[in-house]
Coordinates of C-alpha atoms in Angstrom, one line a residue:
M1 CA -1.9 -82.2 42.3
K2 CA 1.6 -83.7 43.1
I3 CA 4.2 -81.5 44.0
V4 CA 7.9 -82.2 44.5
L5 CA 9.9 -80.4 46.6
F6 CA 14.0 -80.3 46.6
Y7 CA 15.6 -78.7 49.6
H8 CA 18.5 -78.6 51.7
S9 CA 16.8 -79.8 54.8
L10 CA 13.1 -80.1 56.1
V11 CA 13.9 -82.3 59.3
S12 CA 16.8 -79.8 60.4
D13 CA 16.9 -76.1 61.2
W14 CA 20.2 -76.0 63.0
N15 CA 21.4 -72.7 61.1
H16 CA 18.8 -73.0 58.5
G17 CA 16.1 -70.6 58.9
N18 CA 14.4 -71.8 55.4
A19 CA 13.1 -75.4 57.1
H20 CA 10.9 -73.1 59.3
F21 CA 9.3 -71.9 56.2
L22 CA 9.3 -75.0 54.1
R23 CA 7.5 -77.1 57.2
G24 CA 4.9 -74.6 57.0
V25 CA 3.9 -74.5 53.3
A26 CA 4.3 -78.0 52.9
T27 CA 2.0 -78.3 55.8
E28 CA -0.8 -76.2 54.2
L29 CA -0.2 -77.8 51.2
I30 CA -1.3 -81.2 52.2
K31 CA -4.0 -79.6 54.1
S32 CA -5.4 -78.2 51.2
G33 CA -5.6 -81.6 49.4
H34 CA -2.3 -81.7 47.4
E35 CA 0.0 -84.6 47.6
V36 CA 3.7 -83.3 48.5
K37 CA 7.2 -84.9 48.4
V38 CA 10.1 -83.6 49.8
F39 CA 13.7 -84.9 49.2
E40 CA 16.4 -83.3 51.3
Q41 CA 20.1 -83.6 50.8
E42 CA 21.9 -86.7 52.3
D43 CA 24.2 -85.5 54.7
G44 CA 23.6 -82.2 54.4
W45 CA 25.2 -79.9 56.6
S46 CA 22.5 -78.6 58.8
Y47 CA 21.0 -82.2 59.7
T48 CA 24.6 -83.6 60.2
N49 CA 25.3 -80.6 62.9
L50 CA 21.9 -81.3 64.2
L51 CA 22.5 -85.0 64.8
K52 CA 26.1 -84.2 66.2
E53 CA 24.5 -81.7 68.6
R54 CA 21.4 -83.4 69.7
G55 CA 21.2 -86.9 68.3
K56 CA 18.4 -88.9 67.3
E57 CA 15.9 -87.1 69.9
A58 CA 15.9 -84.3 67.5
I59 CA 14.5 -86.4 64.7
T60 CA 11.9 -87.9 66.8
E61 CA 10.9 -84.4 67.8
F62 CA 10.6 -83.3 64.3
K63 CA 8.2 -86.4 63.8
K64 CA 6.1 -85.7 66.7
T65 CA 5.8 -82.0 65.9
Y66 CA 5.2 -82.4 62.2
P67 CA 3.2 -85.7 61.8
R68 CA 2.1 -84.7 58.2
L69 CA 5.7 -84.4 56.9
S70 CA 8.2 -86.7 55.8
A71 CA 11.3 -86.4 53.9
S72 CA 13.3 -88.9 51.6
F73 CA 17.1 -88.6 51.4
Y74 CA 18.8 -87.9 48.4
K75 CA 22.1 -87.8 46.5
D76 CA 22.9 -85.9 43.5
D77 CA 23.1 -89.0 41.3
G78 CA 20.0 -90.3 42.6
D79 CA 17.3 -91.6 40.2
F80 CA 14.0 -89.3 40.8
N81 CA 12.1 -90.8 37.6
K82 CA 9.4 -92.3 39.7
D83 CA 8.5 -89.3 41.6
L84 CA 9.0 -86.6 38.5
K85 CA 7.2 -88.6 36.1
D86 CA 3.8 -87.6 37.4
A87 CA 4.5 -84.5 39.1
D88 CA 2.2 -81.4 38.3
L89 CA 4.9 -79.1 40.0
V90 CA 8.5 -79.1 41.2
I91 CA 10.6 -76.7 43.2
V92 CA 14.1 -76.9 43.5
H93 CA 15.7 -74.4 46.1
E94 CA 19.3 -72.6 45.7
W95 CA 20.9 -74.6 48.7
N96 CA 20.9 -77.5 46.1
S97 CA 24.1 -78.2 44.0
S98 CA 24.3 -77.0 40.2
K99 CA 24.3 -80.5 39.1
L100 CA 21.1 -81.3 40.6
V101 CA 19.4 -77.7 39.4
K102 CA 20.4 -78.6 36.0
E103 CA 19.2 -82.6 35.8
I104 CA 16.0 -81.8 36.9
G105 CA 15.8 -79.2 34.6
Q106 CA 16.9 -81.4 31.7
R107 CA 13.9 -83.8 32.8
K108 CA 11.2 -81.2 32.4
E109 CA 10.7 -81.7 28.8
E110 CA 10.1 -85.4 29.2
F111 CA 7.8 -85.4 32.1
G112 CA 6.1 -81.9 31.7
Y113 CA 6.0 -80.7 34.9
T114 CA 6.2 -77.0 36.0
L115 CA 9.4 -76.0 37.0
F116 CA 10.4 -73.5 39.9
F117 CA 13.9 -72.2 41.4
H118 CA 13.5 -71.3 44.8
D119 CA 15.6 -68.4 46.4
T120 CA 15.8 -67.4 49.8
H121 CA 19.4 -66.0 50.4
H122 CA 21.6 -63.4 49.9
R123 CA 23.9 -65.4 47.4
S124 CA 22.6 -63.6 44.2
V125 CA 25.0 -60.6 45.6
T126 CA 27.3 -62.0 48.0
A127 CA 28.0 -65.3 45.8
E128 CA 27.5 -64.3 42.2
K129 CA 30.2 -66.9 40.7
E130 CA 28.2 -69.5 42.5
M131 CA 24.7 -68.5 41.3
N132 CA 26.1 -68.0 37.5
N133 CA 27.0 -71.9 37.7
Y134 CA 23.2 -72.6 38.1
D135 CA 21.6 -73.5 34.7
L136 CA 17.8 -72.2 34.9
S137 CA 17.3 -72.5 30.9
S138 CA 14.6 -75.1 31.5
Y139 CA 12.9 -73.6 34.4
D140 CA 9.3 -71.9 34.3
G141 CA 11.0 -69.2 36.7
V142 CA 12.1 -68.0 40.0
L143 CA 10.2 -67.7 43.0
A144 CA 11.9 -65.1 45.2
F145 CA 11.7 -64.0 48.7
G146 CA 11.8 -60.1 47.8
D147 CA 11.6 -57.9 44.8
T148 CA 15.2 -57.0 45.1
I149 CA 16.5 -60.8 44.4
R150 CA 13.6 -61.3 41.9
N151 CA 14.8 -57.9 39.9
I152 CA 18.3 -59.3 40.0
Y153 CA 17.4 -62.8 38.2
I154 CA 15.6 -60.7 35.7
K155 CA 18.5 -58.3 35.0
K156 CA 21.1 -60.6 35.4
G157 CA 19.4 -62.8 32.6
W158 CA 19.3 -65.7 34.7
T159 CA 15.5 -66.3 34.0
N160 CA 13.0 -64.6 31.9
H161 CA 10.3 -64.9 34.5
A162 CA 10.2 -64.2 38.2
W163 CA 7.8 -64.0 41.2
T164 CA 8.3 -62.2 44.7
W165 CA 7.2 -65.2 47.2
H166 CA 8.0 -63.9 50.8
E167 CA 8.4 -65.9 53.8
A168 CA 5.9 -66.2 56.4
A169 CA 4.8 -67.5 59.9
D170 CA 3.8 -71.2 60.4
I171 CA 0.7 -70.2 62.6
N172 CA 0.0 -73.8 63.2
L173 CA 3.1 -73.6 65.8
F174 CA 3.8 -69.8 66.0
K175 CA 1.1 -68.5 67.9
P176 CA 0.4 -66.9 71.5
P177 CA 0.0 -68.8 74.4
V178 CA -3.3 -69.8 75.4
E179 CA -3.1 -68.5 79.2
P180 CA -0.8 -65.8 80.2
I181 CA 2.5 -66.9 81.4
S182 CA 5.0 -65.3 83.9
K183 CA 8.1 -63.7 82.5
K184 CA 11.5 -64.9 83.4
G185 CA 13.1 -62.0 81.6
D186 CA 13.2 -58.7 79.8
V187 CA 14.6 -59.5 76.3
V188 CA 15.1 -62.7 74.2
W189 CA 17.3 -62.8 70.9
I190 CA 16.8 -66.0 68.8
G191 CA 19.3 -66.3 65.5
N192 CA 22.7 -67.3 65.0
W193 CA 25.9 -65.3 65.4
G194 CA 27.2 -66.5 61.7
D195 CA 30.1 -65.0 59.7
E196 CA 30.6 -61.6 61.2
E197 CA 27.4 -60.3 58.9
R198 CA 26.4 -58.5 61.9
T199 CA 28.7 -58.5 64.8
D200 CA 28.8 -55.0 65.4
E201 CA 24.9 -54.7 64.9
L202 CA 24.2 -57.0 67.6
K203 CA 26.7 -55.2 70.0
E204 CA 25.0 -51.7 69.2
F205 CA 21.2 -52.5 69.0
L206 CA 21.1 -55.6 71.5
I207 CA 23.9 -55.9 73.7
D208 CA 25.1 -52.4 74.6
P209 CA 21.3 -51.6 75.2
V210 CA 20.9 -54.4 77.5
Q211 CA 23.9 -54.0 79.5
K212 CA 23.4 -50.2 80.0
L213 CA 19.7 -50.8 81.5
G214 CA 20.8 -53.6 83.4
L215 CA 18.0 -55.8 81.7
K216 CA 17.7 -59.4 82.3
A217 CA 18.2 -61.0 78.9
K218 CA 18.9 -64.2 77.1
M219 CA 20.3 -64.9 73.6
Y220 CA 19.8 -68.5 71.6
G221 CA 21.6 -69.7 68.2
V222 CA 24.4 -71.5 66.9
R223 CA 27.7 -70.6 65.6
Y224 CA 28.8 -68.2 68.4
P225 CA 32.4 -68.0 68.8
K226 CA 34.5 -67.5 71.9
K227 CA 34.8 -63.6 71.3
A228 CA 30.8 -63.7 71.0
L229 CA 30.1 -65.6 74.3
K230 CA 32.8 -63.7 76.1
L231 CA 30.6 -60.5 75.1
L232 CA 27.6 -61.8 76.3
E233 CA 29.2 -62.7 79.7
E234 CA 30.5 -59.3 80.3
A235 CA 27.0 -57.7 79.5
G236 CA 25.4 -60.3 81.9
I237 CA 23.0 -61.9 78.9
E238 CA 22.4 -65.8 79.2
Y239 CA 23.5 -67.8 76.5
G240 CA 20.9 -70.5 75.5
G241 CA 22.5 -72.4 72.4
Y242 CA 20.5 -74.0 70.0
V243 CA 16.8 -73.9 70.6
P244 CA 14.6 -75.9 67.6
S245 CA 12.1 -73.5 65.9
Y246 CA 9.2 -75.4 67.0
K247 CA 10.4 -74.3 70.8
V248 CA 10.6 -71.0 69.9
P249 CA 7.0 -69.8 70.6
A250 CA 7.0 -71.2 74.1
V251 CA 10.6 -69.2 74.4
F252 CA 9.0 -66.0 73.5
A253 CA 6.5 -66.4 76.0
H254 CA 8.5 -66.2 78.8
Y255 CA 10.1 -62.7 77.9
R256 CA 8.6 -59.0 77.6
M257 CA 10.1 -58.2 74.2
T258 CA 12.5 -59.4 71.1
V259 CA 14.8 -57.9 68.7
H260 CA 15.5 -58.0 65.1
V261 CA 19.0 -57.4 63.8
P262 CA 19.1 -58.0 60.3
R263 CA 22.3 -59.3 58.7
R264 CA 24.2 -56.6 56.7
P265 CA 23.6 -58.0 53.2
Y266 CA 19.7 -57.6 53.7
T267 CA 20.4 -54.0 54.7
K268 CA 22.8 -53.0 52.4
A269 CA 22.4 -54.9 49.2
L270 CA 19.0 -56.3 49.5
P271 CA 16.5 -54.2 51.0
G272 CA 13.0 -55.0 51.6
I273 CA 13.5 -58.5 52.9
P274 CA 13.3 -59.0 56.8
T275 CA 13.7 -62.7 56.8
I276 CA 11.5 -64.7 58.6
R277 CA 12.1 -64.0 62.3
P278 CA 9.9 -61.2 62.2
F279 CA 6.9 -62.7 60.9
E280 CA 7.2 -65.5 63.3
A281 CA 8.0 -63.0 66.4
L282 CA 4.9 -60.8 65.6
A283 CA 2.5 -64.2 65.1
C284 CA 3.8 -65.5 68.7
G285 CA 2.3 -61.9 70.3
I286 CA 6.0 -60.4 71.4
P287 CA 6.6 -57.0 71.0
L288 CA 9.5 -56.5 68.6
I289 CA 11.8 -53.7 68.4
S290 CA 14.2 -53.7 65.0
A291 CA 17.5 -52.2 64.0
P292 CA 17.0 -50.4 60.8
W293 CA 16.0 -51.8 57.7
K294 CA 13.8 -50.6 54.7
D295 CA 10.3 -52.1 54.4
S296 CA 10.3 -50.9 50.7
E297 CA 7.6 -53.6 50.0
N298 CA 5.3 -52.5 52.6
L299 CA 5.0 -55.5 54.3
F300 CA 4.3 -54.0 57.7
R301 CA 3.1 -50.9 59.2
E302 CA 6.2 -49.5 60.9
G303 CA 5.7 -47.6 64.4
K304 CA 2.7 -49.7 64.9
D305 CA 3.3 -53.7 64.1
F306 CA 7.1 -52.9 65.6
K307 CA 9.3 -50.1 66.4
M308 CA 12.0 -49.4 64.1
V309 CA 15.1 -47.8 65.7
Q310 CA 18.2 -46.1 64.0
N311 CA 20.7 -46.6 66.9
G312 CA 21.6 -47.9 70.1
A313 CA 20.2 -44.8 72.2
E314 CA 16.5 -45.1 70.2
M315 CA 16.8 -49.2 71.2
E316 CA 17.4 -48.1 75.0
K317 CA 14.5 -45.8 75.0
W318 CA 11.9 -48.3 73.5
M319 CA 13.5 -50.7 75.9
E320 CA 12.7 -48.8 78.6
R321 CA 9.4 -47.7 77.2
I322 CA 8.1 -51.2 76.6
I323 CA 8.7 -52.4 80.1
A324 CA 7.3 -48.9 81.8
V325 CA 4.2 -48.6 79.6
E326 CA 1.9 -51.6 79.4
E327 CA -0.2 -50.0 77.0
V328 CA 3.0 -49.5 74.6
A329 CA 3.6 -53.2 74.6
E330 CA -0.2 -54.2 74.1
D331 CA -0.4 -52.2 71.4
L332 CA 2.5 -53.6 69.3
I333 CA 1.3 -57.2 70.3
K334 CA -2.0 -56.6 68.7
N335 CA -1.2 -55.0 65.9
G336 CA 1.8 -57.2 64.9
F337 CA -0.4 -60.0 65.7
E338 CA -3.2 -58.8 63.3
T339 CA -1.0 -58.0 60.4
V340 CA 0.8 -61.2 60.2
Q341 CA -3.2 -62.9 60.4
E342 CA -4.2 -60.9 57.7
K343 CA -1.2 -60.8 55.1
H344 CA 2.0 -63.1 56.5
T345 CA 1.1 -66.7 56.9
C346 CA 2.2 -70.0 55.5
R347 CA -1.5 -70.4 54.4
H348 CA -1.0 -67.3 52.5
R349 CA 1.9 -68.4 50.8
A350 CA 0.5 -72.0 49.9
K351 CA -2.5 -70.2 48.2
E352 CA 0.0 -67.5 46.4
L353 CA 2.0 -70.5 45.1
I354 CA -1.0 -72.3 43.8
E355 CA -1.9 -69.0 41.9
I356 CA 1.4 -68.4 40.2
Y357 CA 1.0 -72.3 38.9
E358 CA -2.3 -71.7 37.7
S359 CA -1.4 -68.2 35.8
I360 CA 1.3 -70.2 33.4
K361 CA -0.8 -73.3 32.8

């Protein structure tokens, strides 16, 4: 069937984790025989910043890494009739404007496609006024990346139908190295500093333990303010800047472990949503230690697939243990990889999407 997707960006993952999942799901849908058309915002903030930082080289790398994928750039006042009139399924992501969301909804009756709204962020609780501006009255329902967000849409009356559609790892790219690779360091963290949503947590669960243990560590990502870079320098942690998602597996391969530090909205207001980073880390076969979050949907086997710690002291303990006891690291690698392969790949999510589509036809 023909599937048309409206997202913030397919080409750029600069401060835009949703691109990882979009690329993986679109690839799997195409491999399954579906026609997939992806529209992304012209001059979107992620794409603009990517070009500013890495130039056209980044676009060339994207095309080489994802030969099956391409994006058409659009403006909110664009003419989409040609692509919508013969579409079977249309999905509009929540980073699009309320104007576009409404327009695609208004054309549904004329063209007869099934229409979903896709939410992969925390704005349903942190920017409720913005979300209230979205007119979803013509939509068949919402795809939410966690039960808590799905329930919010129903409770607030934003939609009558919603399904949980978790993010997952694109195992075409996120996988362990074929041959063993010598380690460059002990701990690696890949993530964006952002809007003070986890500054204290990063210090407690990553920066301080690394400094106290004297470990060799490196942090990658964007939007690191001067005070963040100073914290890293004082702790002896190297800063690697922006790294494209498709280079992350190679980075993971050179370190003994990684750490997950959820943003505060996901631990306080939206429990049960790990975001995409843990899926990708486990798919790459690297031991993972996580700051606390509530796995209320039983996505993983806590303690087997990864270690959950409650404070900085526990983080220190498990960092030391993973380095000192080879069997501990090997068990985490084996178990985490196994769970992702069994339940949390973009292939699984593409299949789930088609099942949701068929359930309402």
